[in-house]
Coordinates of C-alpha atoms and ligand atoms in Angstrom, one line a residue:
M1 CA 102.9 -2.7 59.9
M2 CA 106.5 -1.6 59.6
L3 CA 107.5 -4.2 57.1
D4 CA 109.2 -1.6 54.9
S5 CA 111.7 -0.8 57.7
F6 CA 112.8 -4.5 58.0
P7 CA 116.3 -5.4 56.8
E8 CA 116.5 -6.4 53.1
D9 CA 117.9 -9.9 53.7
I10 CA 114.9 -11.1 55.7
K11 CA 112.1 -9.1 53.9
P12 CA 111.4 -11.9 51.5
H13 CA 111.0 -14.4 54.3
I14 CA 109.2 -12.4 57.0
I15 CA 105.7 -13.4 56.0
P16 CA 105.7 -17.2 55.5
R17 CA 104.3 -18.7 52.4
V18 CA 102.6 -22.1 52.1
K19 CA 105.3 -24.6 51.4
G20 CA 106.8 -27.9 52.6
D21 CA 105.7 -31.4 51.7
L22 CA 104.4 -32.9 55.0
Y23 CA 103.5 -36.6 55.5
Y24 CA 102.9 -39.0 58.4
K25 CA 105.5 -41.6 59.0
C26 CA 104.8 -44.7 61.1
L27 CA 107.3 -45.3 63.9
G28 CA 106.7 -49.1 63.7
C29 CA 106.8 -50.1 60.0
S30 CA 108.0 -46.8 58.4
L31 CA 105.1 -46.6 56.0
E32 CA 104.2 -43.0 54.9
Y33 CA 100.7 -41.5 54.6
P34 CA 99.4 -38.2 53.1
I35 CA 98.9 -35.3 55.5
E36 CA 95.4 -34.6 54.3
K37 CA 94.0 -37.6 56.2
L38 CA 92.7 -37.6 59.8
L39 CA 95.1 -40.2 60.9
Y40 CA 96.4 -41.1 64.4
V41 CA 98.0 -44.5 64.2
C42 CA 99.3 -46.6 61.3
P43 CA 96.5 -48.4 59.6
E44 CA 98.9 -51.3 58.9
C45 CA 100.6 -51.8 62.3
N46 CA 98.7 -49.6 64.7
E47 CA 101.9 -47.8 65.8
V48 CA 102.0 -44.0 66.5
L49 CA 103.1 -41.6 63.8
L50 CA 105.3 -38.5 63.5
I51 CA 105.0 -35.8 60.9
H52 CA 108.0 -35.1 58.6
D53 CA 108.6 -32.6 55.8
R54 CA 110.1 -34.0 52.6
D55 CA 111.3 -30.4 51.9
A56 CA 113.1 -30.0 55.3
K57 CA 116.5 -29.7 53.5
E58 CA 115.1 -26.5 51.9
L59 CA 115.3 -25.0 55.4
K60 CA 119.1 -25.3 55.3
K61 CA 119.3 -23.0 52.3
I62 CA 118.7 -20.1 54.7
P63 CA 121.7 -19.7 57.1
G64 CA 121.0 -20.2 60.8
A65 CA 121.9 -16.6 61.6
V66 CA 119.3 -15.4 59.0
W67 CA 116.7 -17.7 60.6
Q68 CA 117.5 -16.1 64.0
K69 CA 117.0 -12.7 62.5
I70 CA 113.7 -13.7 60.8
F71 CA 112.3 -15.0 64.2
N72 CA 113.5 -11.9 66.0
F73 CA 111.9 -9.6 63.6
R74 CA 108.7 -11.6 63.4
K75 CA 108.2 -10.9 67.1
M76 CA 107.4 -7.3 66.0
L77 CA 104.6 -8.3 63.6
T78 CA 101.0 -7.7 64.6
I79 CA 99.5 -10.5 62.4
P80 CA 97.6 -12.7 64.8
A81 CA 98.5 -16.0 63.0
L82 CA 102.2 -15.3 63.6
K83 CA 102.0 -14.0 67.2
G84 CA 101.9 -17.5 68.7
I85 CA 103.6 -20.8 67.9
Y86 CA 103.4 -20.1 64.2
R87 CA 106.2 -17.5 64.5
Y88 CA 108.1 -20.7 63.6
H89 CA 105.8 -21.5 60.7
E90 CA 108.4 -23.3 58.6
F91 CA 109.2 -25.7 61.4
I92 CA 105.7 -26.2 62.9
G93 CA 103.4 -26.5 59.9
P94 CA 104.7 -25.0 56.6
C95 CA 101.6 -26.3 54.7
M96 CA 99.3 -24.2 56.8
P97 CA 97.9 -21.0 55.1
L98 CA 97.8 -18.1 57.6
E99 CA 93.9 -18.0 57.3
S100 CA 93.6 -21.5 58.7
I101 CA 95.7 -20.8 61.8
I102 CA 93.8 -20.3 65.1
Y103 CA 95.5 -18.0 67.6
L104 CA 94.1 -17.6 71.1
G105 CA 97.2 -16.2 72.7
E106 CA 99.2 -19.4 73.1
G107 CA 103.0 -19.5 73.2
N108 CA 105.4 -16.7 73.8
T109 CA 105.3 -17.5 77.5
P110 CA 107.7 -15.7 79.9
V111 CA 111.0 -17.1 81.2
I112 CA 111.4 -16.1 84.8
E113 CA 114.7 -16.3 86.6
A114 CA 114.5 -18.1 89.9
S115 CA 114.5 -15.6 92.8
Q116 CA 117.8 -14.9 94.5
N117 CA 116.6 -16.8 97.6
L118 CA 115.5 -19.8 95.6
K119 CA 118.7 -19.9 93.6
E120 CA 120.8 -19.9 96.8
K121 CA 118.6 -22.6 98.3
I122 CA 118.9 -24.9 95.3
G123 CA 122.5 -24.1 94.5
L124 CA 122.5 -23.1 90.9
S125 CA 121.1 -20.5 88.5
F126 CA 117.8 -21.6 86.9
F127 CA 114.7 -20.4 85.2
Y128 CA 111.0 -21.3 85.1
K129 CA 109.3 -21.1 81.7
N130 CA 105.7 -20.3 82.7
D131 CA 103.6 -22.4 80.3
G132 CA 100.8 -21.9 82.8
Q133 CA 100.4 -18.5 81.2
N134 CA 98.9 -20.0 78.1
P135 CA 95.1 -19.3 77.5
S136 CA 93.8 -22.4 79.2
A137 CA 96.6 -22.3 81.7
S138 CA 98.8 -25.2 80.5
F139 CA 101.3 -26.0 77.8
K140 CA 98.7 -28.1 76.1
D141 CA 97.5 -25.0 74.2
R142 CA 100.6 -25.2 72.0
G143 CA 99.8 -28.6 70.6
M144 CA 96.1 -27.8 70.5
A145 CA 96.6 -24.6 68.5
S146 CA 98.4 -26.8 66.0
A147 CA 96.0 -29.8 66.0
V148 CA 92.8 -27.6 65.8
S149 CA 94.4 -25.4 63.1
S150 CA 95.1 -28.6 61.1
I151 CA 91.4 -29.5 61.4
K152 CA 90.4 -26.0 60.3
Y153 CA 92.7 -26.4 57.3
L154 CA 91.0 -29.6 56.3
I155 CA 87.6 -27.9 56.8
D156 CA 88.7 -24.9 54.7
K157 CA 89.9 -27.2 52.0
K158 CA 86.5 -28.9 52.1
I159 CA 88.2 -32.3 52.8
I160 CA 86.1 -32.7 55.9
S161 CA 83.0 -31.0 57.5
D162 CA 81.1 -31.3 60.8
V163 CA 83.8 -32.7 63.0
I164 CA 83.4 -34.3 66.4
A165 CA 86.7 -34.0 68.2
V166 CA 87.4 -36.3 71.2
C167 CA 90.1 -36.7 73.7
A168 CA 90.9 -38.4 77.0
S169 CA 92.6 -36.3 79.5
T170 CA 94.3 -35.9 82.9
G171 CA 92.6 -32.5 82.8
D172 CA 94.6 -30.1 80.8
T173 CA 94.2 -31.6 77.3
S174 CA 90.4 -31.5 77.6
A175 CA 90.5 -27.8 78.8
A176 CA 92.6 -26.9 75.8
A177 CA 90.6 -29.0 73.3
A178 CA 87.3 -27.6 74.5
L179 CA 88.6 -24.0 74.4
Y180 CA 90.1 -24.2 70.8
T181 CA 87.2 -26.2 69.3
S182 CA 84.6 -23.9 70.8
Y183 CA 86.4 -21.0 69.1
L184 CA 85.7 -22.6 65.7
G185 CA 82.0 -22.6 66.4
P186 CA 79.4 -25.1 65.3
K187 CA 81.5 -26.7 62.6
I188 CA 83.3 -28.7 65.2
K189 CA 82.0 -30.1 68.5
S190 CA 84.1 -31.6 71.2
A191 CA 83.7 -34.4 73.7
V192 CA 86.1 -35.1 76.4
L193 CA 86.6 -38.2 78.6
L194 CA 87.9 -37.6 82.1
P195 CA 88.8 -40.1 84.8
H196 CA 86.1 -39.6 87.5
N197 CA 87.5 -37.8 90.6
K198 CA 91.0 -37.7 89.1
V199 CA 91.0 -34.2 87.7
T200 CA 90.8 -31.0 89.8
S201 CA 87.6 -29.1 90.0
Q202 CA 89.2 -26.2 88.1
Q203 CA 90.2 -28.6 85.3
L204 CA 86.6 -30.0 85.2
S205 CA 85.1 -26.5 85.1
Q206 CA 87.1 -25.6 82.0
P207 CA 85.6 -27.9 79.3
L208 CA 82.2 -27.5 80.9
G209 CA 82.5 -23.7 80.6
S210 CA 83.6 -24.0 77.0
G211 CA 80.5 -26.1 76.2
A212 CA 82.1 -29.4 75.5
R213 CA 80.3 -32.7 76.2
V214 CA 82.1 -34.0 79.3
F215 CA 82.1 -37.7 80.2
E216 CA 83.5 -38.9 83.5
I217 CA 84.7 -42.5 83.5
P218 CA 85.5 -44.7 86.4
G219 CA 89.3 -45.6 86.5
V220 CA 92.4 -43.7 85.6
F221 CA 93.6 -41.8 82.5
D222 CA 95.0 -45.0 80.9
D223 CA 91.5 -46.5 81.0
C224 CA 89.9 -43.4 79.4
M225 CA 92.6 -43.5 76.7
K226 CA 91.6 -47.1 75.8
I227 CA 88.0 -46.0 75.3
V228 CA 89.0 -43.0 73.1
E229 CA 91.1 -45.3 71.0
H230 CA 88.2 -47.7 70.6
L231 CA 85.9 -44.8 69.6
S232 CA 88.4 -43.5 67.1
T233 CA 88.9 -46.8 65.3
R234 CA 85.1 -47.4 65.0
Y235 CA 83.6 -43.9 64.6
P236 CA 84.4 -40.9 62.4
V237 CA 85.9 -38.7 65.1
A238 CA 88.9 -36.4 65.2
L239 CA 91.3 -37.4 68.0
L240 CA 92.9 -34.5 69.9
N241 CA 95.1 -36.6 72.2
S242 CA 98.8 -36.5 71.7
K243 CA 98.5 -39.6 69.6
N244 CA 97.6 -36.9 67.0
A245 CA 101.0 -36.1 65.6
W246 CA 100.0 -32.4 65.0
R247 CA 100.0 -32.0 68.8
I248 CA 103.7 -32.9 68.9
L249 CA 104.5 -30.4 66.1
G250 CA 102.8 -27.6 68.0
Q251 CA 104.6 -28.5 71.2
E252 CA 107.9 -28.2 69.5
S253 CA 107.4 -24.4 69.8
Y254 CA 108.4 -24.7 73.4
S255 CA 112.0 -25.5 72.4
Y256 CA 112.1 -22.9 69.7
E257 CA 111.0 -20.3 72.2
I258 CA 113.7 -21.4 74.7
A259 CA 116.3 -21.1 72.0
Q260 CA 115.1 -17.6 71.2
D261 CA 114.7 -16.6 74.9
F262 CA 118.3 -17.5 75.5
E263 CA 119.5 -15.7 72.3
W264 CA 120.2 -19.0 70.5
D265 CA 122.9 -20.1 73.0
M266 CA 122.2 -23.6 74.3
K267 CA 125.6 -24.2 75.7
D268 CA 125.6 -25.5 79.3
K269 CA 121.8 -25.5 79.4
A270 CA 119.6 -28.2 80.8
V271 CA 115.9 -28.4 80.0
I272 CA 113.8 -30.2 82.6
I273 CA 110.4 -31.6 81.7
P274 CA 107.8 -33.6 83.7
I275 CA 106.7 -36.8 81.8
G276 CA 103.2 -38.2 81.7
N277 CA 102.1 -39.4 78.3
A278 CA 105.6 -38.4 77.0
G279 CA 104.2 -36.3 74.2
N280 CA 105.8 -33.1 75.6
I281 CA 109.3 -34.5 76.1
S282 CA 109.2 -36.1 72.6
A283 CA 108.2 -32.7 71.1
V284 CA 110.8 -30.8 73.1
M285 CA 113.6 -33.1 71.9
N286 CA 112.3 -33.0 68.3
G287 CA 112.2 -29.2 68.4
F288 CA 115.8 -28.8 69.5
I289 CA 116.9 -31.4 66.9
K290 CA 115.2 -29.5 64.1
F291 CA 116.8 -26.2 65.1
Y292 CA 120.2 -27.9 65.5
E293 CA 120.0 -29.4 62.0
A294 CA 119.0 -26.1 60.5
D295 CA 122.1 -24.5 62.3
I296 CA 119.9 -22.1 64.3
I297 CA 121.5 -23.4 67.5
D298 CA 125.0 -24.8 67.5
C299 CA 124.6 -27.3 70.4
L300 CA 121.9 -29.3 72.0
P301 CA 120.8 -28.6 75.6
K302 CA 120.7 -31.5 78.1
I303 CA 117.2 -32.9 78.5
I304 CA 116.1 -34.2 81.8
G305 CA 112.7 -36.0 82.1
V306 CA 111.2 -36.3 85.5
Q307 CA 108.7 -38.8 86.8
S308 CA 107.1 -39.5 90.2
E309 CA 107.9 -42.8 91.8
Q310 CA 104.1 -43.4 91.8
A311 CA 103.9 -43.3 88.0
D312 CA 107.4 -43.9 86.5
P313 CA 107.2 -46.3 83.4
V314 CA 109.5 -44.1 81.3
F315 CA 112.1 -43.9 84.1
Q316 CA 111.9 -47.7 84.5
Y317 CA 112.4 -48.2 80.8
F318 CA 115.6 -46.2 80.7
L319 CA 117.1 -47.8 83.8
E320 CA 118.5 -50.4 81.4
P321 CA 121.6 -48.8 79.9
D322 CA 121.8 -51.1 76.9
D323 CA 119.2 -49.9 74.5
S324 CA 118.9 -53.2 72.6
K325 CA 117.9 -54.8 75.9
R326 CA 115.3 -52.2 77.0
K327 CA 111.8 -53.5 77.2
F328 CA 108.8 -51.3 77.9
I329 CA 106.5 -52.5 80.7
P330 CA 103.4 -50.4 81.6
V331 CA 103.0 -49.7 85.3
D332 CA 99.8 -49.4 87.4
T333 CA 99.9 -45.9 88.7
K334 CA 99.5 -44.9 92.4
P335 CA 98.1 -41.6 93.4
S336 CA 100.3 -38.6 92.5
V337 CA 99.9 -34.9 93.2
A338 CA 101.6 -34.5 89.7
Q339 CA 98.2 -35.8 88.6
A340 CA 98.5 -34.4 85.0
A341 CA 101.5 -36.7 84.6
M342 CA 100.0 -39.7 86.4
I343 CA 100.1 -42.1 83.4
G344 CA 101.2 -45.8 83.5
N345 CA 101.2 -46.6 79.8
P346 CA 102.3 -43.5 77.8
V347 CA 101.0 -43.2 74.3
S348 CA 104.3 -41.6 73.1
M349 CA 106.6 -44.2 74.5
P350 CA 107.7 -45.3 71.0
R351 CA 108.4 -41.7 70.1
V352 CA 110.6 -41.1 73.2
A353 CA 112.5 -44.3 72.7
H354 CA 113.2 -43.4 69.1
I355 CA 114.0 -39.7 69.6
V356 CA 116.3 -40.2 72.6
K357 CA 118.6 -42.4 70.5
Q358 CA 118.7 -39.7 67.8
Y359 CA 119.2 -36.9 70.3
N360 CA 122.2 -38.7 72.0
R361 CA 123.7 -39.6 68.6
L362 CA 123.6 -35.9 67.5
A363 CA 124.9 -34.6 70.8
G364 CA 127.8 -37.1 70.6
C365 CA 127.3 -38.2 74.2
E366 CA 124.5 -39.2 76.6
H367 CA 122.5 -36.0 76.7
V368 CA 119.0 -37.2 77.8
F369 CA 118.4 -38.3 81.4
F370 CA 115.5 -39.6 83.4
I371 CA 115.0 -39.0 87.0
Q372 CA 112.6 -40.3 89.6
V373 CA 111.4 -38.2 92.5
K374 CA 109.3 -38.7 95.6
E375 CA 105.8 -37.2 96.1
Q376 CA 107.0 -35.4 99.2
S377 CA 109.7 -33.7 97.2
I378 CA 107.3 -32.7 94.4
M379 CA 104.9 -31.0 96.9
D380 CA 107.6 -29.4 99.0
C381 CA 109.4 -28.1 95.9
Q382 CA 106.2 -26.6 94.5
L383 CA 105.4 -24.8 97.7
L384 CA 109.0 -23.6 97.9
A385 CA 109.0 -22.2 94.4
N386 CA 105.7 -20.5 94.9
R387 CA 106.8 -18.9 98.2
N388 CA 109.6 -17.4 96.2
G389 CA 107.5 -15.6 93.6
H390 CA 106.8 -18.4 91.1
I391 CA 103.5 -19.8 89.9
A392 CA 104.5 -23.5 89.5
C393 CA 101.9 -26.2 89.5
T394 CA 102.6 -29.6 91.0
Q395 CA 104.3 -30.7 87.8
G396 CA 106.4 -27.6 88.0
G397 CA 107.2 -28.7 91.5
E398 CA 108.2 -32.1 90.0
C399 CA 110.7 -30.3 87.7
L400 CA 112.3 -28.6 90.7
A401 CA 112.4 -31.8 92.6
G402 CA 114.0 -33.3 89.5
L403 CA 116.6 -30.5 89.4
V404 CA 117.5 -31.1 93.1
Q405 CA 117.9 -34.8 92.4
A406 CA 119.9 -34.2 89.2
L407 CA 122.4 -32.0 91.1
K408 CA 122.7 -34.8 93.7
Q409 CA 123.4 -37.4 91.1
G410 CA 125.9 -35.1 89.2
I411 CA 123.7 -35.1 86.1
V412 CA 123.9 -31.3 86.2
T413 CA 126.5 -29.1 87.9
N414 CA 126.3 -25.6 89.2
R415 CA 128.1 -24.3 86.2
E416 CA 125.0 -25.1 84.1
T417 CA 121.7 -23.2 83.8
A418 CA 118.5 -25.2 84.1
I419 CA 115.2 -24.3 82.4
L420 CA 112.2 -25.8 84.2
D421 CA 108.8 -26.3 82.6
A422 CA 106.1 -24.9 84.8
T423 CA 103.6 -26.8 82.6
A424 CA 100.4 -25.4 84.1
H425 CA 99.3 -22.6 86.4
A426 CA 99.4 -23.2 90.1
I427 CA 95.7 -22.4 90.6
K428 CA 94.7 -25.4 88.5
F429 CA 96.2 -27.7 91.1
S430 CA 95.4 -25.6 94.2
E431 CA 93.4 -28.5 95.6
F432 CA 96.6 -30.3 96.4
Q433 CA 98.0 -27.3 98.2
D434 CA 94.7 -27.1 100.1
L435 CA 94.9 -30.7 101.2
Y436 CA 98.5 -30.2 102.3
F437 CA 97.8 -27.1 104.3
K438 CA 94.8 -28.8 106.0
S439 CA 96.9 -31.9 106.6
K440 CA 94.3 -33.9 104.7
I441 CA 96.4 -35.5 102.0
P442 CA 95.1 -39.1 101.7
Q443 CA 97.6 -41.8 102.7
G444 CA 98.3 -43.3 99.3
Y445 CA 100.3 -40.1 98.4
N446 CA 103.0 -40.7 101.0
I447 CA 103.2 -37.0 101.8
T448 CA 103.6 -35.6 105.3
P449 CA 103.0 -31.9 105.5
D450 CA 106.0 -29.9 106.8
P451 CA 104.5 -27.5 109.4
Y452 CA 106.8 -24.8 108.1
N453 CA 105.1 -24.9 104.7
I454 CA 101.6 -24.8 106.0
N455 CA 99.7 -21.6 105.5
L456 CA 96.1 -21.1 106.5
P457 CA 93.9 -18.0 106.7
S458 CA 93.0 -16.5 110.1
L459 CA 89.5 -15.2 110.7
I460 CA 89.5 -12.0 112.8
L461 CA 86.3 -11.2 114.6
P462 CA 85.6 -8.2 116.9
D463 CA 85.1 -8.6 120.6
N464 CA 81.4 -7.8 120.1
Q465 CA 80.3 -10.2 117.4
N466 CA 77.0 -8.5 117.0
L467 CA 78.7 -5.4 115.7
V468 CA 79.9 -6.5 112.3
P469 CA 79.3 -4.9 108.9
S470 CA 76.8 -6.6 106.7
Q471 CA 75.3 -5.8 103.3
K472 CA 71.8 -6.0 104.8
K473 CA 72.4 -3.6 107.7
R474 CA 75.1 -1.0 107.8
L475 CA 76.7 -0.3 111.1
K476 CA 76.2 3.1 112.7
K477 CA 79.2 5.4 112.3
K478 CA 80.4 5.0 115.9
D479 CA 80.0 1.3 115.9
F480 CA 81.9 1.0 112.6
E481 CA 84.8 3.1 113.9
K482 CA 84.9 0.8 116.9
F483 CA 84.9 -2.2 114.6
V484 CA 87.8 -0.8 112.5
K485 CA 89.9 -0.1 115.5
D486 CA 89.2 -3.4 117.2
I487 CA 90.1 -5.4 114.1
S488 CA 93.2 -3.3 113.3
D489 CA 94.5 -3.8 116.8
K490 CA 94.1 -7.5 116.6
I491 CA 95.9 -7.7 113.3
A492 CA 98.7 -5.5 114.6
E493 CA 99.1 -7.8 117.6
R494 CA 99.4 -10.9 115.3
L495 CA 102.0 -9.1 113.1
N496 CA 103.9 -7.8 116.2
L497 CA 103.5 -4.2 115.1
K498 CA 104.4 -1.5 117.5
I499 CA 102.7 2.0 117.4
S500 CA 105.3 4.4 115.8
Ligands
PLP1 C1 99.9 -33.1 80.1 C2 100.7 -32.5 81.2 C3 101.9 -33.0 81.6 C4 102.6 -34.2 80.9 O1 102.9 -34.0 79.6 P1 103.0 -35.3 78.6 O2 103.1 -34.7 77.3 O3 101.7 -36.0 78.8 O4 104.1 -36.1 79.0 C5 102.6 -32.4 82.6 N1 102.1 -31.3 83.2 C6 100.9 -30.8 82.9 C7 100.4 -29.6 83.6 C8 100.2 -31.4 81.9 O5 99.0 -30.9 81.6
ZN2 ZN1 103.1 -49.0 60.7

């Protein structure tokens, strides 16, 4: 390692030491609980928790510009524990010894500028941050690295042993949970609950491949979540859903990376996030707030949360402008291609409600917005993005649909730069693309395929269909040459190629 060549002012800080004084705080009754407990909701009032650091003011003793330098130089380190989300150790989990940190390649995802063509079509400059390039192909790995590291920390400290970790999932949480727990080996086993027929086959294959116990349950995600909650109050299990406040801490890394990706300049930036359980948007706002309070960034970006009209409880909640009059009402979801965000009763609703107020107050103006989009627009935007060199999933399409809508409503202007969360890799949701291309999207989705967007393979067969190559019987040289010429001519004809 080249630590010796690092600048003097950051040398003492470059390898983080265990510090901080973390605790859980209830969002309902404000009671505080020690961090060394497996705790998901307040034992007094059953409300969700957030993790705070009593020593957070210590972070301000280091000037913002020095923090920036620390994080920039940390990028050069080769210590596995610091290569992912824990580059921001002091802000993510300062109590965590490096030996307890699990790193499977999460975080540090690329920020890809929208192609020239796409920028012109949409009418402003924007970027996709490709969180589908995480190890289990979604952003959930960020929070999972944090939550599973926190379990390893408790195991290492001999506070717990032989853990059974459980979660309910719209697909990606279970993939991440199964991956990270399997890495820890037999000390921790995982069980995941999935709504039957409501996750893609790729998402189902992931926890199966990682060796988790997979239970499929009739109903939707919200029903699975109730079962997991019931289990976690009656049995000694570790909950890996975003109820677990460690998940939120880990997901804050998304904001820290954006700040660093844009060289700490958040002026005229808008960050666009799809909302399901609302864990991610809570974490993203929290992350920017922490960096703002530590003077690492000098302004807060706009935050735009997007929901499909088929599953929009958070959008509905914020329709009421007077926050003292807002009342949360869960919705019954309808089918959505943004299936990972198809949630009617978001677990993190109290967190969003709380953090939005704080965010707007710090920004000094309304800085968090909620947008509702149509299924048609989600699907068409995803296909448009991917035809222009991106790898957006349906939720990434939802972000682009949200951006288009935000421009229309004047929430962003073309003088701003938007950063869209491509929350998972396109291939996880290719089943929806497939249904669209085959014009087989079930009615409830309210999507009519645009013929221009449809793309299907063409099977090219030779005139003589008995003369085709096979692994069992090779063609004779002459026949094979004929086959090659015949097929080439047919392709050339389809592509309108002329002999040069
Ligand atoms: C989980 C998930 C979401 C929604 O995030 P929340 O934290 O539940 O709001 C969006 N997109 C993808 C791909 C997801 O896996
Ligand atoms: Zn409480």
